[in-house]
Amino acid sequence: GVYPKTSLQHVMKEGGSVDEAISQIKSSRAFLCRLYEDAGVNPKSHCSVNQSEIWNRLRKAFDWILIDSPPIGASDETLALCSSVDGVILVVVDEKTRFQVDANLKDRVMKAGGTVLGLVFNKQRLYIPEWIYRRL
């Protein structure tokens, strides 16, 4: 139920305060910010969100910044962000994404100036019953 007033894309495109794009989640120490105005719109058509001054300001204000971006293959903007962040965690569909595709994604991130921190498997199926995993 947290909806920031605007997005970072809007702040970078139209100007304004970064604080308008950041909303605190209840009374926690966590904050939420949208990268783009409309998640359903192709981010290739948006202005660049790779402005170092805004990222530097956010780094000073927060200990951790997590960005859930569109897939690298779907957005050149996501690849451009790789050089502005401390690390990239690749999310791939388990048992569907071939290892060659994973290796290619890793190479693309590294060529774009990013550091790959790790890999997360999405939609993983457990073939052994969960109660057995808990006993191991």
Coordinates of N, CA and C in Angstrom, one line a residue:
G1 N 0.8 -1.2 0.0 CA 0.0 0.0 0.0 C 0.8 1.3 0.0
V2 N 2.1 1.2 -0.4 CA 2.9 2.4 -0.4 C 3.1 2.8 -1.9
Y3 N 2.7 4.1 -2.1 CA 2.8 4.6 -3.5 C 3.5 5.9 -3.5
P4 N 4.8 6.0 -3.9 CA 5.5 7.2 -4.0 C 4.8 8.2 -4.9
K5 N 5.0 9.5 -4.7 CA 4.3 10.5 -5.4 C 4.7 10.5 -6.9
T6 N 6.0 10.3 -7.1 CA 6.5 10.3 -8.5 C 7.6 9.2 -8.6
S7 N 8.2 9.1 -9.8 CA 9.3 8.2 -10.0 C 10.6 8.9 -10.1
L8 N 11.7 8.1 -10.0 CA 13.0 8.7 -10.3 C 13.1 9.2 -11.7
Q9 N 12.5 8.4 -12.6 CA 12.5 8.8 -14.0 C 12.0 10.2 -14.2
H10 N 10.8 10.5 -13.5 CA 10.2 11.8 -13.6 C 11.1 12.9 -13.0
V11 N 11.7 12.6 -11.9 CA 12.6 13.6 -11.2 C 13.8 13.9 -12.2
M12 N 14.4 12.9 -12.8 CA 15.5 13.1 -13.7 C 15.1 13.8 -15.0
K13 N 13.9 13.6 -15.5 CA 13.4 14.2 -16.7 C 12.9 15.6 -16.5
E14 N 12.1 15.8 -15.5 CA 11.4 17.1 -15.3 C 12.1 18.0 -14.2
G15 N 13.0 17.4 -13.4 CA 13.5 18.1 -12.3 C 12.7 17.9 -11.0
G16 N 13.1 18.5 -10.0 CA 12.4 18.3 -8.7 C 13.2 17.6 -7.7
S17 N 12.6 17.3 -6.5 CA 13.3 16.7 -5.4 C 13.2 15.2 -5.5
V18 N 14.3 14.6 -5.2 CA 14.4 13.1 -5.1 C 13.5 12.7 -4.0
D19 N 13.3 13.5 -2.9 CA 12.5 13.1 -1.8 C 11.0 12.8 -2.2
E20 N 10.6 13.5 -3.3 CA 9.2 13.2 -3.8 C 9.0 11.8 -4.3
A21 N 10.1 11.2 -4.7 CA 10.1 9.8 -5.3 C 10.3 8.7 -4.3
I22 N 10.5 9.1 -3.0 CA 10.8 8.1 -2.0 C 9.8 8.2 -0.9
S23 N 9.2 7.0 -0.6 CA 8.2 6.9 0.5 C 8.6 5.8 1.5
Q24 N 8.5 6.2 2.8 CA 8.8 5.3 3.9 C 7.7 4.2 4.0
I25 N 8.1 3.0 4.2 CA 7.2 1.9 4.4 C 6.8 1.8 5.9
K26 N 5.6 2.3 6.2 CA 5.0 2.4 7.5 C 6.1 3.1 8.4
S27 N 6.3 2.5 9.6 CA 7.3 3.1 10.5 C 8.6 2.4 10.5
S28 N 8.9 1.6 9.5 CA 10.1 0.8 9.4 C 11.3 1.7 8.9
R29 N 12.5 1.1 8.8 CA 13.6 1.8 8.2 C 13.8 1.5 6.7
A30 N 12.7 1.0 6.1 CA 12.7 0.6 4.7 C 11.9 1.7 3.9
F31 N 12.4 2.0 2.7 CA 11.8 3.0 1.9 C 11.6 2.4 0.5
L32 N 10.7 3.0 -0.3 CA 10.3 2.4 -1.6 C 10.4 3.6 -2.6
C33 N 10.9 3.3 -3.8 CA 11.0 4.3 -4.8 C 10.7 3.6 -6.2
R34 N 9.9 4.2 -7.0 CA 9.7 3.6 -8.3 C 10.8 4.2 -9.3
L35 N 11.4 3.3 -10.1 CA 12.4 3.8 -11.1 C 11.7 4.4 -12.3
Y36 N 10.6 3.9 -12.8 CA 9.9 4.4 -13.9 C 8.5 4.8 -13.5
E37 N 7.9 5.7 -14.3 CA 6.5 6.2 -14.1 C 5.5 5.0 -14.2
D38 N 5.6 4.3 -15.2 CA 4.6 3.2 -15.5 C 5.4 1.9 -15.8
A39 N 5.2 0.9 -14.9 CA 5.9 -0.3 -15.1 C 5.5 -1.1 -16.3
G40 N 4.3 -0.8 -16.9 CA 3.8 -1.5 -18.1 C 4.3 -0.9 -19.4
V41 N 5.0 0.2 -19.3 CA 5.5 0.9 -20.5 C 7.0 0.4 -20.7
N42 N 7.3 0.3 -22.0 CA 8.7 -0.2 -22.3 C 9.7 0.8 -21.8
P43 N 10.6 0.5 -20.9 CA 11.6 1.4 -20.4 C 12.5 2.0 -21.5
K44 N 12.6 1.3 -22.6 CA 13.5 1.9 -23.7 C 13.1 3.2 -24.1
S45 N 11.8 3.5 -24.0 CA 11.2 4.8 -24.5 C 11.4 5.9 -23.4
H46 N 11.9 5.6 -22.2 CA 12.0 6.6 -21.2 C 13.4 7.3 -21.3
C47 N 13.5 8.3 -20.5 CA 14.8 9.0 -20.4 C 15.7 8.2 -19.6
S48 N 16.9 8.5 -19.6 CA 17.9 7.7 -18.9 C 17.8 7.9 -17.4
V49 N 17.9 6.9 -16.6 CA 17.9 6.9 -15.2 C 19.3 6.7 -14.7
N50 N 20.3 7.0 -15.5 CA 21.7 6.7 -15.1 C 22.4 8.0 -14.8
Q51 N 21.8 8.9 -14.0 CA 22.5 10.1 -13.7 C 23.2 9.9 -12.3
S52 N 24.5 10.1 -12.4 CA 25.3 9.8 -11.2 C 25.0 10.7 -10.0
E53 N 24.6 11.9 -10.2 CA 24.3 12.8 -9.1 C 23.2 12.3 -8.2
I54 N 22.1 11.8 -8.8 CA 21.0 11.2 -8.1 C 21.4 10.0 -7.3
W55 N 22.1 9.1 -8.0 CA 22.6 7.8 -7.4 C 23.5 8.1 -6.2
N56 N 24.4 9.1 -6.4 CA 25.3 9.5 -5.3 C 24.5 10.0 -4.1
R57 N 23.5 10.8 -4.3 CA 22.7 11.3 -3.2 C 22.0 10.2 -2.5
L58 N 21.4 9.3 -3.2 CA 20.8 8.1 -2.6 C 21.7 7.3 -1.8
R59 N 23.0 7.1 -2.3 CA 24.0 6.3 -1.6 C 24.3 7.0 -0.3
K60 N 24.3 8.3 -0.2 CA 24.6 9.0 1.0 C 23.5 8.8 2.0
A61 N 22.3 8.8 1.5 CA 21.1 8.7 2.4 C 20.7 7.3 2.9
F62 N 21.1 6.3 2.2 CA 20.7 4.9 2.5 C 21.9 4.0 2.5
D63 N 21.8 3.0 3.4 CA 22.8 2.0 3.5 C 22.8 1.0 2.4
W64 N 21.5 0.6 2.0 CA 21.3 -0.4 0.9 C 20.3 0.2 0.0
I65 N 20.6 0.0 -1.3 CA 19.6 0.3 -2.4 C 19.4 -0.9 -3.3
L66 N 18.2 -1.4 -3.3 CA 17.9 -2.6 -4.2 C 17.0 -2.1 -5.3
I67 N 17.4 -2.5 -6.5 CA 16.7 -2.1 -7.7 C 16.2 -3.3 -8.4
D68 N 14.8 -3.4 -8.5 CA 14.2 -4.5 -9.3 C 14.0 -3.9 -10.7
S69 N 14.8 -4.3 -11.6 CA 14.7 -3.7 -12.9 C 14.2 -4.7 -13.9
P70 N 13.8 -4.2 -15.1 CA 13.4 -5.1 -16.2 C 14.5 -6.0 -16.6
P71 N 14.2 -7.1 -17.2 CA 15.3 -8.0 -17.6 C 16.3 -7.3 -18.6
I72 N 17.6 -7.8 -18.5 CA 18.6 -7.2 -19.3 C 18.3 -7.3 -20.8
G73 N 17.7 -8.4 -21.2 CA 17.4 -8.6 -22.6 C 16.3 -7.7 -23.1
A74 N 15.5 -7.2 -22.1 CA 14.3 -6.4 -22.5 C 14.6 -4.9 -22.4
S75 N 15.7 -4.5 -21.8 CA 15.9 -3.1 -21.6 C 17.4 -2.7 -21.7
D76 N 17.7 -1.8 -22.6 CA 19.1 -1.3 -22.6 C 19.4 -0.5 -21.4
E77 N 18.3 0.1 -20.9 CA 18.5 1.0 -19.7 C 19.0 0.1 -18.5
T78 N 18.5 -1.1 -18.4 CA 18.9 -2.0 -17.3 C 20.4 -2.2 -17.4
L79 N 20.9 -2.5 -18.6 CA 22.3 -2.7 -18.8 C 23.1 -1.5 -18.5
A80 N 22.6 -0.3 -18.8 CA 23.3 0.9 -18.5 C 23.4 1.2 -17.0
L81 N 22.4 0.7 -16.2 CA 22.5 0.9 -14.8 C 23.6 0.0 -14.1
C82 N 24.1 -1.0 -14.8 CA 25.1 -1.9 -14.3 C 26.3 -1.1 -13.8
S83 N 26.7 -0.1 -14.5 CA 27.9 0.6 -14.1 C 27.7 1.6 -13.0
S84 N 26.4 1.9 -12.6 CA 26.1 2.8 -11.5 C 25.8 2.1 -10.2
V85 N 25.8 0.8 -10.2 CA 25.5 0.1 -9.0 C 26.7 -0.7 -8.5
D86 N 26.6 -1.1 -7.2 CA 27.8 -1.8 -6.6 C 27.8 -3.3 -7.1
G87 N 26.7 -3.8 -7.4 CA 26.7 -5.2 -7.8 C 25.3 -5.6 -8.4
V88 N 25.4 -6.7 -9.2 CA 24.2 -7.2 -9.9 C 23.9 -8.6 -9.5
I89 N 22.7 -8.9 -9.1 CA 22.3 -10.3 -8.9 C 21.4 -10.7 -10.0
L90 N 21.8 -11.7 -10.8 CA 21.0 -12.2 -11.9 C 19.9 -13.1 -11.4
V91 N 18.7 -12.9 -12.0 CA 17.6 -13.8 -11.6 C 17.2 -14.6 -12.9
V92 N 17.3 -15.9 -12.8 CA 17.0 -16.7 -14.0 C 16.0 -17.8 -13.6
V93 N 15.2 -18.2 -14.6 CA 14.2 -19.3 -14.4 C 14.9 -20.6 -14.3
D94 N 14.7 -21.3 -13.2 CA 15.4 -22.6 -13.0 C 14.9 -23.6 -14.0
E95 N 15.8 -24.4 -14.5 CA 15.6 -25.5 -15.5 C 15.0 -25.1 -16.8
K96 N 14.9 -23.8 -17.0 CA 14.4 -23.3 -18.3 C 15.5 -22.5 -19.0
T97 N 16.3 -21.7 -18.3 CA 17.3 -20.9 -18.9 C 18.6 -21.7 -19.0
R98 N 19.1 -21.8 -20.3 CA 20.3 -22.6 -20.5 C 21.5 -21.9 -19.9
F99 N 22.5 -22.6 -19.6 CA 23.7 -22.1 -18.9 C 24.4 -21.1 -19.9
Q100 N 24.3 -21.3 -21.2 CA 24.9 -20.4 -22.2 C 24.3 -19.0 -22.1
V101 N 23.0 -19.0 -21.9 CA 22.3 -17.7 -21.7 C 22.8 -17.0 -20.5
D102 N 22.9 -17.8 -19.4 CA 23.4 -17.2 -18.1 C 24.8 -16.6 -18.3
A103 N 25.6 -17.4 -18.9 CA 27.0 -16.9 -19.2 C 27.0 -15.7 -20.0
N104 N 26.2 -15.6 -21.0 CA 26.1 -14.4 -21.9 C 25.6 -13.2 -21.1
L105 N 24.6 -13.4 -20.2 CA 24.1 -12.3 -19.4 C 25.3 -11.8 -18.5
K106 N 26.0 -12.7 -17.9 CA 27.1 -12.3 -17.0 C 28.1 -11.5 -17.8
D107 N 28.5 -12.0 -19.0 CA 29.4 -11.3 -19.8 C 28.9 -9.9 -20.2
R108 N 27.7 -9.7 -20.5 CA 27.1 -8.4 -20.9 C 27.1 -7.5 -19.7
V109 N 26.8 -8.0 -18.5 CA 26.9 -7.1 -17.3 C 28.3 -6.6 -17.1
M110 N 29.3 -7.6 -17.2 CA 30.7 -7.2 -17.0 C 31.2 -6.2 -18.0
K111 N 30.8 -6.4 -19.3 CA 31.2 -5.5 -20.3 C 30.6 -4.1 -20.1
A112 N 29.4 -4.0 -19.5 CA 28.8 -2.8 -19.2 C 29.3 -2.1 -18.0
G113 N 30.3 -2.7 -17.3 CA 31.0 -2.1 -16.2 C 30.4 -2.6 -14.9
G114 N 29.6 -3.6 -14.9 CA 29.0 -4.1 -13.6 C 29.7 -5.3 -13.0
T115 N 29.4 -5.6 -11.8 CA 30.0 -6.7 -11.1 C 28.9 -7.7 -10.7
V116 N 29.0 -8.9 -11.1 CA 28.0 -9.9 -10.8 C 28.3 -10.5 -9.4
L117 N 27.3 -10.3 -8.5 CA 27.4 -10.8 -7.2 C 27.0 -12.2 -7.0
G118 N 26.0 -12.6 -7.9 CA 25.5 -14.0 -7.7 C 24.3 -14.2 -8.7
L119 N 23.7 -15.4 -8.5 CA 22.6 -15.8 -9.3 C 21.5 -16.4 -8.4
V120 N 20.3 -16.0 -8.8 CA 19.1 -16.5 -8.0 C 18.3 -17.3 -9.0
F121 N 17.9 -18.5 -8.6 CA 17.0 -19.3 -9.4 C 15.5 -19.0 -9.1
N122 N 14.7 -18.7 -10.0 CA 13.3 -18.4 -9.9 C 12.5 -19.6 -10.3
K123 N 11.4 -19.8 -9.7 CA 10.4 -20.9 -10.1 C 11.1 -22.2 -10.0
Q124 N 11.9 -22.4 -8.9 CA 12.5 -23.7 -8.7 C 11.5 -24.7 -8.2
R125 N 11.6 -25.9 -8.7 CA 10.8 -27.0 -8.3 C 11.6 -28.0 -7.4
L126 N 11.0 -28.5 -6.4 CA 11.6 -29.4 -5.5 C 11.1 -30.8 -5.8
Y127 N 12.1 -31.7 -6.1 CA 11.7 -33.0 -6.5 C 11.7 -34.0 -5.3
I128 N 12.4 -33.6 -4.3 CA 12.3 -34.4 -3.0 C 11.3 -33.7 -2.2
P129 N 10.5 -34.4 -1.4 CA 9.5 -33.7 -0.6 C 10.2 -32.8 0.4
E130 N 9.5 -31.7 0.7 CA 10.0 -30.6 1.5 C 10.4 -31.1 2.9
W131 N 9.7 -32.0 3.5 CA 10.0 -32.5 4.8 C 11.3 -33.2 4.9
I132 N 11.8 -33.8 3.7 CA 13.1 -34.4 3.7 C 14.2 -33.4 3.6
Y133 N 13.9 -32.3 2.9 CA 14.9 -31.2 2.8 C 15.1 -30.6 4.2
R134 N 14.1 -30.5 5.0 CA 14.2 -29.9 6.3 C 15.0 -30.8 7.3
R135 N 15.0 -32.1 7.0 CA 15.7 -33.1 7.9 C 17.2 -33.1 7.5
L136 N 17.5 -32.7 6.3 CA 18.9 -32.8 5.8 C 19.8 -31.8 6.5

